[in-house]
Amino acid sequence: MDTGVEDEVHDEVHDEVFPKVAAPADGSRWTAPTDIEQRLHALCAKDNDHVYLRTVALEGVYYPVRLDVARARREDGDDASADLPMLTVDAPDGRTVAQVYTTGVLPRPHPYLVYEYASLGRLAFDLPARVDVLAVNVATPCERYFATDAEERKAWLEAHNELFDPDGLADRVVTLRSGGPGPGDLLHGLACGAHLCFANGEPWNAHHWHGGKGHTGEVDRMAEGWDVRDRDDWLDIQERLLLREVSPWGWDFVLDARTSLLESASDGGADPRLWRDHAEEVLRARLAEAGRATAEQTSELVHKVRALVGSVLRYESRFRADGLLPPGGRIRSVAAWDLGRASQMARWGRGARYATQAETYAALERVSRVARVMYGSWEEFSAGYVLGRCLHFDEESFGSWYTEVLDAHRALTTDPDGPWRTVPFTTD
């Protein structure tokens, strides 16, 4: 495919431009990737176009766009009311067909083509006038074709207005039942990002990543949330997350101080006063050795470290009360906060085309290996992630920054199809 776009990230060129999902050759039941495809497949058997479209309206669809076109529209300031810049196909009978897909059947990312997101309501307004046929999930067991006249578009808009709730797509466990990677470091690394996948309502085991809101959604997410605007920015933040250098150093410093105290003082290592004193002693020694901190700076850092001990103790007490930690349980590290985000950053970089497939997979496998060094179970990993998020955002208010991630922890540790019930944390 000649696009005029240089292969900036030197990614593999392949022929998987559009999805192609065959039904089982032996006539057995098709295992749909997600619930939405399963419902659509059942409706195909019933020949119910009306309910099929209403089901599509619940989550929206993805449509193919040349990467150079997507970039040019962003640079020019995409007009939200303009026709969608989708690729179309001319059928033998002269009609123009636009292909759209649900999330579970999307192919692996292509270096010259991306998939953008549209609700059924936006299709009603912005599907190009030249399009005669809307093909949903073509070349899959749940394909369907629809006219695009004014009456049909009116039905799309009515279904969208009645059924589409973007907030309703968040805070849920979504698992690909087919099309995901097999057991190994890659799958384990994907599972490490499950907290963010749950919050965004995205498949936790999707390694062919296009983003919950498509390519432009991934570009915007990283620019707005992380100030990542190009490949160099992505490489920098990805490595810093993998090295656990994004979170403040003091968090794991005080936890390490407690660990060393517990290892050396079996009877008094858990005493808060001893913990504060030991953390201060170690901090003063390191600052004196470095010789770069003034007396005022040293005093300020000591105050922050001693106060941080109190914050950790109060969070751990609440975690035990809420079942996030077992009775008497403690958190050894907040590395999971950076590692969980590193897992997602690897995928976001892929969706934005800042990362190659090889770089994404390598980052996910590094996440897995480091996580298994730092923790012994998914519950322990999750508690470290929750503490990191709370120290970052919550400020001991125990508000939504805490309750939302507590709900995610409970769902991820109990859902039978979720990552932490299906992927062993440790391996042989």
XYZ file of C-alpha atoms in Angstrom:
428
model
C 0.000 0.000 0.000
C 1.594 3.255 -1.156
C 0.756 5.948 1.374
C 3.587 8.418 1.066
C 4.238 8.002 4.799
C 7.739 7.146 5.912
C 7.969 4.180 8.255
C 9.131 6.379 11.111
C 9.290 3.643 13.716
C 10.617 0.994 11.298
C 7.686 -1.289 11.980
C 6.840 -4.451 10.081
C 4.788 -3.989 6.914
C 2.167 -6.722 6.561
C -1.034 -7.475 4.669
C -3.439 -7.495 7.625
C -5.096 -4.205 6.728
C -8.668 -5.267 7.450
C -9.963 -7.926 9.832
C -10.470 -11.415 8.486
C -11.980 -13.806 10.997
C -13.173 -17.164 9.719
C -15.834 -19.290 11.354
C -14.638 -22.713 12.594
C -14.114 -25.032 9.629
C -15.628 -27.970 11.488
C -18.918 -26.167 12.036
C -18.436 -25.838 15.786
C -19.576 -22.770 17.680
C -17.529 -19.634 17.046
C -15.781 -18.182 20.095
C -16.402 -14.462 19.720
C -13.638 -12.173 21.035
C -15.881 -10.114 23.345
C -19.499 -9.880 24.449
C -20.430 -7.397 21.740
C -19.393 -9.745 18.913
C -21.124 -12.636 20.669
C -24.402 -10.706 20.746
C -24.051 -9.617 17.125
C -23.336 -13.179 16.035
C -26.487 -14.415 17.746
C -28.532 -11.643 16.100
C -27.192 -12.589 12.661
C -28.697 -16.031 13.118
C -32.047 -14.423 13.944
C -31.823 -12.013 10.984
C -32.719 -9.089 13.236
C -31.148 -5.973 11.718
C -32.968 -3.564 14.026
C -31.637 -5.091 17.238
C -28.227 -5.614 15.608
C -27.858 -1.862 15.037
C -29.102 -1.082 18.532
C -26.398 -3.385 19.861
C -23.767 -1.592 17.777
C -25.052 1.698 19.237
C -24.065 0.600 22.745
C -20.321 0.792 22.099
C -19.657 2.384 18.714
C -17.322 1.208 15.963
C -13.888 1.701 14.424
C -13.185 2.662 10.819
C -9.939 2.493 8.780
C -8.000 5.657 7.911
C -4.630 6.158 6.236
C -2.088 7.232 8.840
C -0.913 10.221 6.811
C -4.519 11.422 6.486
C -5.118 11.054 10.239
C -1.983 13.061 11.000
C -2.821 15.787 8.509
C -6.293 16.224 9.995
C -4.813 16.626 13.473
C -2.273 19.163 12.266
C -4.951 21.126 10.425
C -7.359 21.006 13.360
C -9.914 18.281 12.713
C -13.382 19.693 12.156
C -15.657 17.475 14.238
C -18.512 18.121 11.820
C -16.541 17.111 8.715
C -17.024 13.857 6.839
C -15.151 10.959 8.376
C -11.913 10.355 6.415
C -12.523 6.637 6.130
C -11.244 4.315 3.458
C -14.028 3.010 1.224
C -14.381 0.179 -1.256
C -16.162 0.224 -4.624
C -18.370 -2.848 -5.008
C -18.752 -4.612 -8.405
C -22.265 -3.157 -8.774
C -20.892 0.386 -8.528
C -21.953 1.111 -4.939
C -19.479 2.532 -2.417
C -19.035 0.555 0.770
C -17.662 1.801 4.115
C -16.324 -0.846 6.481
C -16.607 -0.459 10.269
C -15.736 -2.889 13.035
C -16.323 -3.572 16.705
C -13.318 -3.641 19.011
C -12.800 -7.378 19.351
C -12.200 -8.107 15.661
C -9.683 -5.360 14.857
C -6.473 -6.674 13.203
C -2.936 -6.090 14.407
C -1.831 -2.479 13.854
C -0.435 -1.604 10.452
C 2.357 0.977 10.041
C 0.473 2.925 7.363
C -3.144 2.557 8.454
C -4.970 3.270 11.713
C -8.455 2.771 13.062
C -10.447 5.722 14.362
C -13.519 5.587 16.587
C -17.062 6.790 15.896
C -20.333 6.369 17.708
C -23.347 5.303 15.684
C -24.663 8.828 16.223
C -21.626 10.370 14.586
C -21.945 7.961 11.668
C -25.504 9.220 11.194
C -24.199 12.744 10.623
C -20.688 12.337 9.244
C -20.601 9.179 7.153
C -19.581 10.535 3.727
C -22.498 11.117 1.367
C -20.784 9.047 -1.321
C -21.184 5.900 0.828
C -24.087 3.678 -0.213
C -23.561 0.718 2.103
C -22.342 0.453 5.716
C -20.640 -2.922 6.241
C -20.261 -3.917 9.885
C -17.642 -6.545 10.782
C -17.273 -7.681 7.193
C -15.336 -10.950 6.711
C -16.227 -12.140 10.209
C -18.959 -14.496 11.446
C -20.982 -11.502 12.656
C -21.022 -9.342 9.504
C -24.034 -7.277 8.459
C -24.805 -4.709 5.731
C -26.996 -1.604 5.929
C -28.261 1.072 3.588
C -27.173 4.632 4.357
C -30.176 6.672 3.236
C -31.736 9.433 5.329
C -34.315 7.156 6.924
C -31.676 4.644 7.956
C -29.440 7.354 9.413
C -32.368 8.662 11.414
C -32.733 5.197 12.969
C -29.013 5.182 13.822
C -29.306 8.518 15.580
C -32.370 7.448 17.543
C -30.599 4.277 18.711
C -27.530 6.302 19.693
C -29.511 8.882 21.661
C -31.394 6.189 23.510
C -28.615 3.721 24.250
C -25.136 5.241 24.074
C -23.592 6.066 27.449
C -19.803 6.657 27.314
C -19.564 6.548 31.102
C -21.276 3.163 31.070
C -18.345 1.675 29.146
C -15.881 2.370 31.973
C -15.211 0.472 35.204
C -15.626 -3.041 33.849
C -13.532 -6.134 33.192
C -13.246 -6.785 29.439
C -11.457 -9.970 28.377
C -10.705 -11.125 24.849
C -11.847 -14.743 24.674
C -9.977 -15.222 21.405
C -7.226 -13.331 19.626
C -5.122 -12.576 22.714
C -1.613 -13.885 23.449
C -0.952 -17.230 25.090
C 0.635 -17.755 28.537
C 3.995 -16.113 29.127
C 5.661 -12.838 29.998
C 3.668 -10.904 27.389
C 0.298 -11.951 28.806
C 1.521 -11.384 32.368
C 2.777 -7.919 31.423
C -0.618 -7.098 29.950
C -2.294 -8.235 33.178
C -0.103 -5.784 35.111
C -2.007 -2.935 33.423
C -5.414 -4.293 34.399
C -6.261 -1.442 36.771
C -6.203 1.112 33.965
C -7.930 -1.247 31.524
C -10.731 -1.682 34.061
C -11.067 2.079 34.582
C -11.242 2.690 30.814
C -13.366 -0.360 29.970
C -10.757 -1.732 27.547
C -9.662 -5.351 26.955
C -6.844 -6.100 29.384
C -5.314 -8.856 27.208
C -5.344 -6.989 23.870
C -1.804 -6.876 22.495
C -2.962 -5.639 19.071
C -3.771 -2.201 20.426
C -5.771 0.526 18.683
C -7.104 2.364 21.739
C -10.546 2.641 23.244
C -11.172 5.803 21.211
C -9.052 4.882 18.238
C -5.743 6.292 17.026
C -6.534 9.959 17.589
C -7.899 9.109 21.022
C -4.556 7.560 21.978
C -2.612 10.544 20.662
C -4.833 12.926 22.631
C -4.750 10.786 25.786
C -0.957 10.850 25.960
C -0.649 14.512 25.004
C -3.198 15.688 27.561
C -2.388 13.306 30.386
C 1.367 12.805 29.980
C 2.625 15.608 27.694
C 3.799 12.883 25.307
C 3.593 14.265 21.768
C 6.032 12.242 19.678
C 8.159 9.114 19.605
C 11.035 10.583 21.629
C 8.623 11.624 24.396
C 7.174 8.108 24.450
C 10.600 6.434 24.603
C 11.566 8.682 27.513
C 8.458 8.182 29.667
C 8.289 4.457 28.880
C 11.835 3.892 30.120
C 11.335 6.049 33.209
C 8.207 4.084 34.135
C 10.016 0.780 33.631
C 12.824 1.995 35.903
C 10.237 3.170 38.465
C 11.579 6.717 38.281
C 8.297 8.585 37.716
C 6.958 8.194 41.264
C 8.670 10.264 44.001
C 11.709 8.532 45.471
C 10.489 9.052 49.032
C 7.625 6.567 48.764
C 9.753 3.470 48.386
C 12.467 4.998 50.564
C 10.263 4.875 53.643
C 8.957 1.408 52.750
C 12.504 0.133 52.269
C 13.448 1.637 55.635
C 10.670 -0.337 57.312
C 11.672 -3.532 55.524
C 15.276 -3.233 56.686
C 14.101 -2.473 60.221
C 11.797 -5.485 60.259
C 14.612 -7.717 59.062
C 16.940 -6.515 61.814
C 14.511 -6.075 64.730
C 12.066 -8.936 65.073
C 10.325 -7.489 68.118
C 10.239 -3.756 67.424
C 10.463 -3.315 63.684
C 6.781 -2.508 63.289
C 6.775 0.280 65.853
C 5.858 3.580 64.064
C 8.235 5.633 66.198
C 11.152 3.324 65.470
C 10.241 3.358 61.775
C 10.257 7.167 61.640
C 13.527 7.379 63.557
C 15.190 4.762 61.362
C 14.023 6.458 58.154
C 15.361 9.786 59.423
C 18.680 8.223 60.405
C 19.173 6.634 56.991
C 18.125 9.812 55.201
C 20.502 12.027 57.187
C 23.353 9.624 56.545
C 22.747 9.597 52.807
C 22.412 13.370 52.602
C 25.613 13.826 54.597
C 27.426 11.391 52.311
C 26.189 13.228 49.235
C 27.181 16.555 50.778
C 24.827 18.615 48.621
C 21.927 19.417 50.978
C 21.898 22.453 53.247
C 20.752 22.176 56.845
C 17.428 23.744 55.879
C 16.938 21.315 52.985
C 17.819 18.373 55.210
C 15.316 19.470 57.839
C 12.586 19.837 55.220
C 13.248 16.380 53.752
C 13.316 14.787 57.198
C 9.940 16.357 57.998
C 8.435 15.045 54.753
C 9.774 11.529 55.306
C 8.493 11.317 58.870
C 5.079 12.604 57.753
C 5.024 10.093 54.905
C 5.399 7.242 57.382
C 2.174 8.391 59.030
C 0.354 8.559 55.691
C 1.405 5.029 54.779
C 0.294 3.708 58.161
C -3.126 5.301 57.847
C -3.619 4.004 54.312
C -2.561 0.505 55.321
C -4.998 0.561 58.216
C -7.832 1.491 55.849
C -6.683 -1.097 53.307
C -6.863 -3.825 55.958
C -10.326 -2.706 57.001
C -11.505 -2.840 53.368
C -9.907 -6.205 52.634
C -7.292 -4.783 50.287
C -4.620 -6.054 52.690
C -4.903 -9.138 54.907
C -4.905 -8.698 58.713
C -1.435 -7.534 59.680
C -0.510 -7.052 56.026
C 1.962 -4.397 54.919
C 3.029 -2.956 51.571
C 6.651 -3.465 50.633
C 6.777 -1.263 47.527
C 4.737 1.096 45.376
C 6.628 -0.025 42.259
C 3.321 -1.364 40.912
C 2.091 2.211 40.428
C 4.788 2.859 37.804
C 4.757 -0.700 36.447
C 0.989 -0.752 35.946
C 1.185 2.521 34.053
C 4.200 1.244 32.084
C 2.059 -1.655 30.903
C -0.527 0.754 29.545
C 2.021 3.226 28.202
C 3.483 0.447 26.065
C 0.061 -0.100 24.501
C -0.762 3.589 24.203
C 2.506 4.137 22.353
C 1.528 1.409 19.929
C -1.916 2.892 19.327
C -0.409 6.325 18.679
C 2.211 4.773 16.346
C 5.090 6.021 18.477
C 6.180 2.427 19.196
C 6.818 -0.621 17.087
C 5.252 -3.963 17.862
C 8.651 -5.265 19.010
C 9.158 -2.296 21.355
C 5.683 -2.680 22.819
C 6.122 -6.380 23.458
C 9.596 -5.886 24.948
C 8.278 -3.232 27.345
C 5.393 -5.456 28.443
C 7.744 -8.372 29.055
C 10.032 -6.140 31.134
C 7.038 -5.058 33.202
C 6.266 -8.708 33.881
C 9.778 -9.620 34.939
C 10.209 -6.644 37.266
C 6.760 -7.114 38.826
C 7.560 -10.713 39.715
C 10.785 -9.639 41.382
C 9.021 -6.957 43.423
C 5.861 -8.862 44.417
C 4.604 -12.360 45.158
C 0.934 -12.176 44.155
C -1.609 -10.140 42.236
C -3.157 -9.003 45.520
C 0.197 -7.667 46.701
C 0.864 -6.018 43.340
C -2.566 -4.392 43.392
C -2.136 -3.061 46.931
C 1.132 -1.419 45.882
C -0.591 0.136 42.879
C -3.467 1.433 45.005
C -1.104 2.980 47.551
C 0.843 4.710 44.776
C -2.335 6.122 43.263
C -3.551 7.322 46.646
C -0.243 8.965 47.552
C -0.280 10.656 44.146
C -3.877 11.894 44.090
C -5.920 11.202 47.207
C -4.139 13.160 49.989
C -5.774 10.958 52.651
C -9.278 12.079 51.760
C -10.302 8.469 50.996
C -12.480 9.903 48.254
C -13.082 8.739 44.689
C -9.366 8.390 43.929
C -9.409 5.599 46.508
C -12.905 4.142 46.219
C -12.715 3.776 42.431
C -9.474 1.831 42.539
C -10.751 -0.237 45.468
C -13.717 -1.268 43.308
C -11.292 -2.189 40.527
C -9.207 -4.293 42.933
C -12.254 -6.208 44.067
C -13.465 -6.833 40.520
C -10.059 -7.868 39.196
C -9.395 -10.277 42.048
C -12.795 -11.971 41.779
C -13.925 -11.950 38.123
C -13.508 -15.545 36.876
C -12.560 -14.368 33.359
C -10.390 -11.501 34.578
C -6.601 -11.303 34.468
C -5.859 -12.097 38.074
C -7.954 -15.257 38.192
C -6.657 -16.631 34.881
C -2.983 -15.566 34.753
C -0.707 -17.008 37.467
C 1.395 -14.307 39.069
C 4.430 -16.534 39.468
C 5.782 -19.033 36.949
C 7.947 -22.117 37.114
